[in-house]
Tab-separated table of C-alpha atoms and ligand atoms in Angstrom:
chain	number	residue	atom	x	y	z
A	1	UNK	CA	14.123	28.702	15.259
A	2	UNK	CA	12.755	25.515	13.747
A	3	UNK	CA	8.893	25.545	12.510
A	4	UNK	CA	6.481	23.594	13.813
A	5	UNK	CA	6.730	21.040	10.852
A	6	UNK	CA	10.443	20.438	11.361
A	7	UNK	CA	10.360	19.672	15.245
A	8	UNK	CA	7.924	17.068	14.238
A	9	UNK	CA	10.694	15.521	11.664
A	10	UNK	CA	10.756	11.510	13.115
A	11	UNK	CA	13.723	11.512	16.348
A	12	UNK	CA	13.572	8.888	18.149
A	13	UNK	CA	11.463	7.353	20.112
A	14	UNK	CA	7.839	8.655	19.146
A	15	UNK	CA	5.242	6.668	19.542
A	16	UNK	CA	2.925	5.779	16.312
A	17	UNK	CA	-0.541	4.291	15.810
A	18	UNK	CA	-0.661	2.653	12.207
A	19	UNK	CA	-4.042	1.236	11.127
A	20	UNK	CA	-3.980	-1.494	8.749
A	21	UNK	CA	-0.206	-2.298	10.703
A	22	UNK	CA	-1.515	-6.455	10.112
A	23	UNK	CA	-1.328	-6.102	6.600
A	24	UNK	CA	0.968	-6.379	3.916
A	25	UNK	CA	3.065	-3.006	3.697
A	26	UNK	CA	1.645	-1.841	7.236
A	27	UNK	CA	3.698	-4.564	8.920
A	28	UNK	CA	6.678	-3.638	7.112
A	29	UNK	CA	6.915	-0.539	8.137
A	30	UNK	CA	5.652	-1.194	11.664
A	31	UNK	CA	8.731	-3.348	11.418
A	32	UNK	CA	10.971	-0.682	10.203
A	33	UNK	CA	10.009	1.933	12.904
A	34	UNK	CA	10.512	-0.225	15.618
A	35	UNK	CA	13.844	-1.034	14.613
A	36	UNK	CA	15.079	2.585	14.770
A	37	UNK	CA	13.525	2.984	18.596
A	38	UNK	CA	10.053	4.248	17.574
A	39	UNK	CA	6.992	3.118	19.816
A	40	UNK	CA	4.269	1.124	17.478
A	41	UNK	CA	0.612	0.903	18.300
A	42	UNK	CA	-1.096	-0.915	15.682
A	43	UNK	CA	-4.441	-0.858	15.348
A	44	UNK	CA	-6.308	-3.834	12.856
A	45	UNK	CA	-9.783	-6.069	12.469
A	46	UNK	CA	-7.743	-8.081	10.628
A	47	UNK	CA	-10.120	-8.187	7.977
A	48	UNK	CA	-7.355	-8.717	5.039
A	49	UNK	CA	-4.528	-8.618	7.864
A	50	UNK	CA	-2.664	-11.732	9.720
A	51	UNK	CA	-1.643	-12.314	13.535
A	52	UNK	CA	1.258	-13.775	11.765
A	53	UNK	CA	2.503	-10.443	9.623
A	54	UNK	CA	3.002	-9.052	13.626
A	55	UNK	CA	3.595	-12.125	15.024
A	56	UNK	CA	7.649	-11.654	15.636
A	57	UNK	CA	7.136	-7.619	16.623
A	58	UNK	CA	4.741	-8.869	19.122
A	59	UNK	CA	7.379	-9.884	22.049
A	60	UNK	CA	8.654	-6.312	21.610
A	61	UNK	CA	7.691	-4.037	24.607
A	62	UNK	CA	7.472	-0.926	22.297
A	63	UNK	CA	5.005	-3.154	20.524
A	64	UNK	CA	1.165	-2.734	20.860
A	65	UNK	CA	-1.843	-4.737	18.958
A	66	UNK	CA	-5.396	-2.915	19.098
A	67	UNK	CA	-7.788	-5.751	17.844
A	68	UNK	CA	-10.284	-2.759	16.297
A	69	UNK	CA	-12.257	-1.516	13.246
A	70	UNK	CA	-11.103	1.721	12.526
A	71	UNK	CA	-14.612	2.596	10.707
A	72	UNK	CA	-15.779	2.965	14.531
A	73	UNK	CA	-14.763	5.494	17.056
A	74	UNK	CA	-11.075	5.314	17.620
A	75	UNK	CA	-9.799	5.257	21.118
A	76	UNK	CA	-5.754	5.005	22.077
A	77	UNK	CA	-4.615	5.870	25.684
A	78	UNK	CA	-1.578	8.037	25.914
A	79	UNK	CA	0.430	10.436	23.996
A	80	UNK	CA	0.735	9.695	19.883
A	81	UNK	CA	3.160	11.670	17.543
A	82	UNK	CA	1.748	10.149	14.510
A	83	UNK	CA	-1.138	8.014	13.115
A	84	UNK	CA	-0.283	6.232	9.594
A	85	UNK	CA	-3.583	5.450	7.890
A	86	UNK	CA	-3.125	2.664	6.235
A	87	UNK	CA	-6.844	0.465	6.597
A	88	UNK	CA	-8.060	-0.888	4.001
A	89	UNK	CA	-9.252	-3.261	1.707
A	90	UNK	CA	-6.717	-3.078	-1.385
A	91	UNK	CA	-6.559	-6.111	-3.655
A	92	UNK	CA	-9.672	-5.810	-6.082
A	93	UNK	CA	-10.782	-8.843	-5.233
A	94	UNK	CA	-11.096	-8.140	-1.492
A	95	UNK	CA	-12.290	-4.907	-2.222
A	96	UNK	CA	-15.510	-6.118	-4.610
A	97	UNK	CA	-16.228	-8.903	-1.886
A	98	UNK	CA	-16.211	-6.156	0.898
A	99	UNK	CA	-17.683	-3.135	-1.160
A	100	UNK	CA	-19.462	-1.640	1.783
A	101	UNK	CA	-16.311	-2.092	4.673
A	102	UNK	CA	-14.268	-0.876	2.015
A	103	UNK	CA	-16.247	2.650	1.311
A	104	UNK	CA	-16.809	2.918	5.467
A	105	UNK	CA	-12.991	2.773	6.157
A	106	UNK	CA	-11.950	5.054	3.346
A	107	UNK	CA	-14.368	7.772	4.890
A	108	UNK	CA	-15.947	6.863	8.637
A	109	UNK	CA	-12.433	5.077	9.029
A	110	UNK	CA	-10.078	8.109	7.853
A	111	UNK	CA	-12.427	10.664	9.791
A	112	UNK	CA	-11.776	8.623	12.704
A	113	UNK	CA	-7.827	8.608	12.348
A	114	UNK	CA	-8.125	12.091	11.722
A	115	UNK	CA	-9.861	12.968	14.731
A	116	UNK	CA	-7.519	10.982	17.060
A	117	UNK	CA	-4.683	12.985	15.405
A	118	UNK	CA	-6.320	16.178	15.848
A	119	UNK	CA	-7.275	14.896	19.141
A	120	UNK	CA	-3.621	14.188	19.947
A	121	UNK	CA	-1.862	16.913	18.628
A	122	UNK	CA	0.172	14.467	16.334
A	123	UNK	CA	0.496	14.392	12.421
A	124	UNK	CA	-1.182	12.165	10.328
A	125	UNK	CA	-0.450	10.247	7.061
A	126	UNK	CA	-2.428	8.989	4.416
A	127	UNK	CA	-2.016	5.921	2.379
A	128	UNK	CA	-4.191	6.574	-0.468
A	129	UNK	CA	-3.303	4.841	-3.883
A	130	UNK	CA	-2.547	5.542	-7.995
A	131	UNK	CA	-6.089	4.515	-8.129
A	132	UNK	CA	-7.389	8.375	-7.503
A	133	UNK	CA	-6.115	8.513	-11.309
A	134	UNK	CA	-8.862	5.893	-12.663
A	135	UNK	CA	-8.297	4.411	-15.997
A	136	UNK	CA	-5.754	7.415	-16.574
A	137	UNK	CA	-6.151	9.470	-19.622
A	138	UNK	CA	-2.458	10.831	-18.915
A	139	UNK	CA	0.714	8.817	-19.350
A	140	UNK	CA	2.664	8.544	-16.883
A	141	UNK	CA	0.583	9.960	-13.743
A	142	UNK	CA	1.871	13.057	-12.515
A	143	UNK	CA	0.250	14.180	-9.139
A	144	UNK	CA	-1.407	17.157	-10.836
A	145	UNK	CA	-4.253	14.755	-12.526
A	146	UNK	CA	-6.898	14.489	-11.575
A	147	UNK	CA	-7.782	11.434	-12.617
A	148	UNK	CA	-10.334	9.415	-14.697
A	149	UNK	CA	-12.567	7.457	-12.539
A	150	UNK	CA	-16.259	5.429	-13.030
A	151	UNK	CA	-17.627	6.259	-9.715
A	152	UNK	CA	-20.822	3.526	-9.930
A	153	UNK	CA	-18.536	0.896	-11.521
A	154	UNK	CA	-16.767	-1.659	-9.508
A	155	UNK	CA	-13.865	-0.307	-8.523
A	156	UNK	CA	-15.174	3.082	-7.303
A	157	UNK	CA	-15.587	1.621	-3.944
A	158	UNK	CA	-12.068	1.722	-3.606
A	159	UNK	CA	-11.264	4.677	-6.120
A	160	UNK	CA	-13.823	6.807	-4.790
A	161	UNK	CA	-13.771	5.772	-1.148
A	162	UNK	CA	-9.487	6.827	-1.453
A	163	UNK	CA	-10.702	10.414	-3.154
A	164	UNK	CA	-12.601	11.265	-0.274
A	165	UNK	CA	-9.998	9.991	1.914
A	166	UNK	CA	-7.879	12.922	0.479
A	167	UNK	CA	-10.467	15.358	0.371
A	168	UNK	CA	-10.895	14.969	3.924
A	169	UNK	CA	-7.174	14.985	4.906
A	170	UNK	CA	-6.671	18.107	2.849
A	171	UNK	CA	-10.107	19.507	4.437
A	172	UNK	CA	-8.046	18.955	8.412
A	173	UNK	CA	-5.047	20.245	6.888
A	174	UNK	CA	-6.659	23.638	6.046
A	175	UNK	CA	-9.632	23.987	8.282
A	176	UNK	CA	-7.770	22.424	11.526
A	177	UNK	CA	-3.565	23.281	10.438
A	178	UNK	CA	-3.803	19.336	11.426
A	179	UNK	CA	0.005	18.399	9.601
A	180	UNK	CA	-0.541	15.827	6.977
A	181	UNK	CA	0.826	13.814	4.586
A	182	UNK	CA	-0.924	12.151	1.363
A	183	UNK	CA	0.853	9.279	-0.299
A	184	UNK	CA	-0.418	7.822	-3.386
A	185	UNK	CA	0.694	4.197	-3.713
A	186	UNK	CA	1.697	2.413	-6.741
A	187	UNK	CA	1.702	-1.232	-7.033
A	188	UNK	CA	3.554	-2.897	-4.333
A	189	UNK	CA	4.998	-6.063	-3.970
A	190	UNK	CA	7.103	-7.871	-1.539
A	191	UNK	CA	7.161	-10.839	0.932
A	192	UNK	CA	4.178	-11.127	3.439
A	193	UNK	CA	1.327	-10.579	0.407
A	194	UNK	CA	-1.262	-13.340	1.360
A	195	UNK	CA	-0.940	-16.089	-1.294
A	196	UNK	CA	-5.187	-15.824	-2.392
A	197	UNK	CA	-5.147	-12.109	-2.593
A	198	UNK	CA	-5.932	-12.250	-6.322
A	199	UNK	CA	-3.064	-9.234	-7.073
A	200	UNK	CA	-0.884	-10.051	-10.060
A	201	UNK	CA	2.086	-10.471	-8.155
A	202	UNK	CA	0.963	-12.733	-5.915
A	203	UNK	CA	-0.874	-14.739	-8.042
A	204	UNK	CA	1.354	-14.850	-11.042
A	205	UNK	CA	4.307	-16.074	-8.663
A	206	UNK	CA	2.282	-18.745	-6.661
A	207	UNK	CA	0.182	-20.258	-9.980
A	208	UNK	CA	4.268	-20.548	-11.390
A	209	UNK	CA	5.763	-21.976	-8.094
A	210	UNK	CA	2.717	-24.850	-7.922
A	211	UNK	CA	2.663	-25.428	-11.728
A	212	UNK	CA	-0.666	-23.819	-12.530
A	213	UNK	CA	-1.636	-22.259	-15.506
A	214	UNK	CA	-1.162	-17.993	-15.292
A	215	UNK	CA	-4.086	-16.171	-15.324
A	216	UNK	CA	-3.503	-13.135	-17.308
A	217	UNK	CA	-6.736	-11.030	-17.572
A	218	UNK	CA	-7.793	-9.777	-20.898
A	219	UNK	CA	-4.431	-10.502	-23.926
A	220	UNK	CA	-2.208	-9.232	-21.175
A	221	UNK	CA	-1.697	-5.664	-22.769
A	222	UNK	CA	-2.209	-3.249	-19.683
A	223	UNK	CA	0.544	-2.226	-18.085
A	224	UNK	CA	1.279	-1.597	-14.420
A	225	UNK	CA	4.762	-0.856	-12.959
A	226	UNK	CA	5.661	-2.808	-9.737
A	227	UNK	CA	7.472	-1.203	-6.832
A	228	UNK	CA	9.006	-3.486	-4.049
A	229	UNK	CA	8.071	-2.752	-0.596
A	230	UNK	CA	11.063	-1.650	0.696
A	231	UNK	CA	11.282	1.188	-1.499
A	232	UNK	CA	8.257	2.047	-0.354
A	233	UNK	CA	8.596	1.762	3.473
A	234	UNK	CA	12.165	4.015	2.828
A	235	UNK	CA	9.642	6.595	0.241
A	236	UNK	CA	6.901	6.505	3.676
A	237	UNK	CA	9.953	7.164	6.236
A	238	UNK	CA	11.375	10.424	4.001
A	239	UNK	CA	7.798	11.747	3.572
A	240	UNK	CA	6.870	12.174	7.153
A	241	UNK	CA	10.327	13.385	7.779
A	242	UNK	CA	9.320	16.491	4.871
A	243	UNK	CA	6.672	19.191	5.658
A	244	UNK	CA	4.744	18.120	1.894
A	245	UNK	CA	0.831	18.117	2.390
A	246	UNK	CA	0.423	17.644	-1.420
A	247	UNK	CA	-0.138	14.448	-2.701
A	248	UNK	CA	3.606	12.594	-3.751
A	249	UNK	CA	3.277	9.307	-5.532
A	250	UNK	CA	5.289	6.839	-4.250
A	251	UNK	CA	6.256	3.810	-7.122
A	252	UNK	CA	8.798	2.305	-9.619
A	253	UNK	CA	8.336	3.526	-13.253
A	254	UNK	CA	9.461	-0.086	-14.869
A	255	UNK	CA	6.302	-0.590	-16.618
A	256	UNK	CA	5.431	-3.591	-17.753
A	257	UNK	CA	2.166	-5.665	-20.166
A	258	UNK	CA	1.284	-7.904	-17.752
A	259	UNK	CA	1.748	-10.620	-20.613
A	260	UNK	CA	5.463	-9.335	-20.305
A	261	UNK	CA	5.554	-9.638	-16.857
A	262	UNK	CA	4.254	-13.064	-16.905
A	263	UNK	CA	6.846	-14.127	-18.734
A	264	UNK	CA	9.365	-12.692	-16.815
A	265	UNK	CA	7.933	-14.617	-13.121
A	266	UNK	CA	8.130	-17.686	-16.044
A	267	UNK	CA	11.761	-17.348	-16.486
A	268	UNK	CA	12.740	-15.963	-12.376
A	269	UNK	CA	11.206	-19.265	-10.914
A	270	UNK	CA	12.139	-21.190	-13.899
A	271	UNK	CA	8.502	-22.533	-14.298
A	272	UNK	CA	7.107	-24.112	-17.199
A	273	UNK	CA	3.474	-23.352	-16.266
A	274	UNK	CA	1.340	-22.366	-19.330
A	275	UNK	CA	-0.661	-18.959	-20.194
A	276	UNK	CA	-4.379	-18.946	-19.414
A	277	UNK	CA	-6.225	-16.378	-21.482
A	278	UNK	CA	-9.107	-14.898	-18.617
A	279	UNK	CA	-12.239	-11.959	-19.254
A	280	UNK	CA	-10.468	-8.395	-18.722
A	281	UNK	CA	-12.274	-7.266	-15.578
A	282	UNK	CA	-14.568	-4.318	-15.681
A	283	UNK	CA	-12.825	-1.006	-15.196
A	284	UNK	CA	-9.455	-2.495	-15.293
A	285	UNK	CA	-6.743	0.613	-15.663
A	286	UNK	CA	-5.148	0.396	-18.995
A	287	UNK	CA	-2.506	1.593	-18.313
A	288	UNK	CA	-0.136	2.790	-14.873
A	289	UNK	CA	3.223	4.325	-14.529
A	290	UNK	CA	3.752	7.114	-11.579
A	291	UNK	CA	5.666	10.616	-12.506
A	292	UNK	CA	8.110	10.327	-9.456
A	293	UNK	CA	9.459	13.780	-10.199
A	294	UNK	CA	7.945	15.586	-7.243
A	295	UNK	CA	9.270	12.479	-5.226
A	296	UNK	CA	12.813	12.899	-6.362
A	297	UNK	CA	13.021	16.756	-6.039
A	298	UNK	CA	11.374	16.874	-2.459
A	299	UNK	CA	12.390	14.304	-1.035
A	300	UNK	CA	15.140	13.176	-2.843
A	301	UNK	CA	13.341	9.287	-3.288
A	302	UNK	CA	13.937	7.118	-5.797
A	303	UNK	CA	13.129	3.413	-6.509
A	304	UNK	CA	16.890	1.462	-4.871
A	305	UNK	CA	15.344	-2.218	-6.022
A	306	UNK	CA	15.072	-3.306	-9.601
A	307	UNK	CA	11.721	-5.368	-10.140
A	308	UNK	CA	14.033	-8.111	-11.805
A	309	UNK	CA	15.730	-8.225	-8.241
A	310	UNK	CA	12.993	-7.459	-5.842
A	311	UNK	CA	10.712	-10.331	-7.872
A	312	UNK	CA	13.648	-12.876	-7.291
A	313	UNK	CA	13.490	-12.380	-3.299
A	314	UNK	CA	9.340	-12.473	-3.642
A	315	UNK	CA	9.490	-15.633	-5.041
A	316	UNK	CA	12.080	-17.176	-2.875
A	317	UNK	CA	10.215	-16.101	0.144
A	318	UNK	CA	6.858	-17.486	-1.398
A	319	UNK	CA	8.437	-20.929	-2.036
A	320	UNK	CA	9.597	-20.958	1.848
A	321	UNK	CA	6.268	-20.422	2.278
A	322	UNK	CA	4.608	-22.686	0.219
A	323	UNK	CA	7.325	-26.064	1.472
A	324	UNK	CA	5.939	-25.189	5.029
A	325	UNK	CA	2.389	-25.304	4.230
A	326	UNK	CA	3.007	-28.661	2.775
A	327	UNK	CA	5.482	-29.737	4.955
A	328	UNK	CA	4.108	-32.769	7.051
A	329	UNK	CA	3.579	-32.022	10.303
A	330	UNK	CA	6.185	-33.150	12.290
A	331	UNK	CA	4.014	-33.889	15.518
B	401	LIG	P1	-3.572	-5.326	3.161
B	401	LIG	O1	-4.934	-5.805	2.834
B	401	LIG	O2	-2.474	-6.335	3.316
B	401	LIG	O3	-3.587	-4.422	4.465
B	401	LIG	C1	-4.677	-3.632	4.836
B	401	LIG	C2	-4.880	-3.799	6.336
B	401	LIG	O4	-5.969	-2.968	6.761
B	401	LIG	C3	-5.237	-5.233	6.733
B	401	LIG	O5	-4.429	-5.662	7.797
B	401	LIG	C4	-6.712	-5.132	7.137
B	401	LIG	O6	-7.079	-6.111	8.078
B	401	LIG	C5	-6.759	-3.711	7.667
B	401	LIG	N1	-8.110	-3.134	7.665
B	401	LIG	C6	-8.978	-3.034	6.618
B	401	LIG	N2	-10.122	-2.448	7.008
B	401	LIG	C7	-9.968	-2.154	8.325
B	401	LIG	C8	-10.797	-1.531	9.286
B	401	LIG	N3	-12.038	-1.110	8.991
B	401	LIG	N4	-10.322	-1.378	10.550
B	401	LIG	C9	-9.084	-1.802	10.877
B	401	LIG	N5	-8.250	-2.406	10.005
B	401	LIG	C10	-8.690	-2.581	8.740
B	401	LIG	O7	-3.181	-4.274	2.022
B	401	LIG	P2	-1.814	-3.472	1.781
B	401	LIG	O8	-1.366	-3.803	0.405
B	401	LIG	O9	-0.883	-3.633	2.911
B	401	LIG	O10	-2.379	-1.973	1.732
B	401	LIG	C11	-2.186	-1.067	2.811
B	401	LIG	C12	-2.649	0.309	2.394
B	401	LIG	O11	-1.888	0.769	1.269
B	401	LIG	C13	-4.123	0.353	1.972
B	401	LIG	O12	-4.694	1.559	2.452
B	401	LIG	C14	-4.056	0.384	0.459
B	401	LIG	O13	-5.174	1.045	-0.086
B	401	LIG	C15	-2.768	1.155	0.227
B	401	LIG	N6	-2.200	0.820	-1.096
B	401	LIG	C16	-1.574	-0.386	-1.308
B	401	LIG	C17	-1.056	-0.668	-2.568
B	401	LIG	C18	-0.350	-1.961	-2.866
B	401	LIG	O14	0.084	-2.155	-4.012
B	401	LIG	N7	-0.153	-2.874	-1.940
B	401	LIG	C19	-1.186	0.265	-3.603
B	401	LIG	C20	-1.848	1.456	-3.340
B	401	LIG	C21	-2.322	1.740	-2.071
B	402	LIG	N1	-4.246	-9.516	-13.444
B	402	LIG	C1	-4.103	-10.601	-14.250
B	402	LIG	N2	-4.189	-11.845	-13.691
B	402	LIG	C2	-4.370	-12.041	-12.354
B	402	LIG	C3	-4.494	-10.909	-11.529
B	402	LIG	C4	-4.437	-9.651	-12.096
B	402	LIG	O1	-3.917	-10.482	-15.474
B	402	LIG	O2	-4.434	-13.211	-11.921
B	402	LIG	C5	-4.147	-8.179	-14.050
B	402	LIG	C6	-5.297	-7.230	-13.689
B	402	LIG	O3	-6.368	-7.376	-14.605
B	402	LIG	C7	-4.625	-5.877	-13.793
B	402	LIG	C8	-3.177	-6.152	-13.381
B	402	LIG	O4	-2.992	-7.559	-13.528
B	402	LIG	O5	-4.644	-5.427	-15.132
B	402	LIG	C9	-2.852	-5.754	-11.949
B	402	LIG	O6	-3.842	-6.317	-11.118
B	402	LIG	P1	-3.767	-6.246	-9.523
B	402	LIG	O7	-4.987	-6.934	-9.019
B	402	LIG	O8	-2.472	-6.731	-9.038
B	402	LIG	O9	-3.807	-4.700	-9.178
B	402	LIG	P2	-4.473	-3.388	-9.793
B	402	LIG	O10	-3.325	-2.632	-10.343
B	402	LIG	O11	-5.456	-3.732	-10.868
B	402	LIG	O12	-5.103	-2.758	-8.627
């Protein structure tokens, strides 16, 4: 007889409410579920999201947009099988301008998702992120640190808003039997990041495309290791098909300075844009690479897209980008 976990394992069609679905990686895999005959219901304030991430999923009839802040009482009509909790804030800069949003969606916001999927009867999912670890004393992160995190310093909106995020999913998990899922996210990149959202990635490839100087924060000697997004959408899909209510990091181990990887969006979009020296900001991790053994032995995940590779289809999609917006209008 199959448990209760395994007759929840994804079959098509269920029918799944993913906050945050108008941003970067919540689009993608709003995207991916609807292509294998899920239902999507995403719910967004579009606060760091875009009409246009949804925009082509919108003419599909298994396709619903909830214009909502999650951080206030969460109603969806109808049966739900999942919600994916994937609000918030998550560049640093967007995170220090919205310090306050950012701390109410990490806790009002995931109590809220939790309680419509207690309310529902559905499982729930967590996106929290590799920032639970801090400015990580341990090299590479396994999911059995516990982290090293300022909690009155910048970035502990975000870092402390995500541990409590956790707390509270485990807290459902054992007080309610609620079935969840906690996913900690290591830096993703991909198609669809907004041009201005101050990440590396994005900014790196956009100052090289448009000839501006690269802002590399500090002499470029922390590291962080770059996953593309559709190793990550394929790591979300296996989790919530395995019953795992332990954290699992999700990420690609190529670590990289981000001097190095400077030089390598340099030589990928053949610019000749110069090195700009900038102040390291406060906080900044000195370091990030994820342990993905408990990844690879549950769910048998491992990064398919080398950041070489997945960096040369960024950049072509950002120079697409970048001819239309100065493209003349043709009107
Ligand atoms: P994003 O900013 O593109 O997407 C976040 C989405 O959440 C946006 O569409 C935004 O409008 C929405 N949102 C924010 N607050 C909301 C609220 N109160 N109510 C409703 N919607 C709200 O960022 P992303 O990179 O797609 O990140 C998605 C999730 O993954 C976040 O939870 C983030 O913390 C987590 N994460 C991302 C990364 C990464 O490298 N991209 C790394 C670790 C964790
Ligand atoms: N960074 C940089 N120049 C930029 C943006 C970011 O040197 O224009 C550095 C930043 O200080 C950090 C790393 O790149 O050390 C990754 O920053 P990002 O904002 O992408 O994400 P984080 O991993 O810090 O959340």
């Amino acid at each position: 007889m199959k448990s209760e976990d395994e007759t929840r394992r994804p079959q098509a069609p269920l029918r799944l409410v993913i906050t945050g679905g108008a941003g970067f990686i919540g689009s993608h895999l709003a995207e991916d579920l609807l292509r294998d005959g899920h239902r999507v219901v995403v719910v967004d304030n579009l606060v760091t999201g875009k009409l246009d991430n949804i925009a082509p999923l919108r003419s599909d009839p298994r396709f619903e947009f909830i214009h909502h802040d999650v951080s206030n009482h969460l109603h969806v009509a109808g049966p739900v099988d999942w919600v994916l909790h994937l609000a918030s804030p998550a560049s640093p800069i967007d995170y220090l301008n919205l310090p306050i949003q950012t701390l109410k969606v990490g806790s009002l916001g995931t109590h809220n998702a939790l309680g419509l999927a207690r309310a529902k009867g559905a499982a729930f999912l967590l996106a929290s992120t590799s920032e639970v670890y801090g400015d990580p004393a341990v090299h590479p992160q396994p999911e059995t640190y516990w982290g090293h995190v300022n909690p009155i310093g910048p970035r502990g909106v975000y870092d402390e808003a995500k541990r409590f995020s956790e707390a509270l999913t485990m807290a459902y998990h054992r007080q309610h039997g609620l079935d969840t899922r906690i996913v900690r996210i290591f830096n993703t990149y991909g198609p669809r990041m907004r041009a201005q959202d101050g990440r590396v990635v994005s900014s790196f490839i956009v100052q090289a495309l448009t000839g501006e100087p690269l802002t590399i924060f500090g002499q470029g000697q922390q590291t962080r290791s770059f996953q593309f997004v559709s190793d990550l959408v394929r790591g979300l899909r296996l989790l919530m098909a395995h019953p795992v209510h332990d954290p699992v990091n999700i990420g690609n181990p190529e670590e990289f300075t981000i001097k190095a990887f400077a030089e390598l969006v340099l030589r990928l979009s053949g610019s000749s844009s110069p090195l700009s020296f900038q102040p390291l900001p406060e906080d900044d991790p000195r370091q990030r690479r994820p342990d993905i053994t408990r990844a690879r032995e549950l769910l048998g995940w491992e990064p398919g897209v080398r950041v070489e590779e997945g960096i040369r289809q960024t950049i072509a999609w950002y120079r697409r980008e970048l001819d239309l917006a100065i493209a003349p209008d043709p009107t």
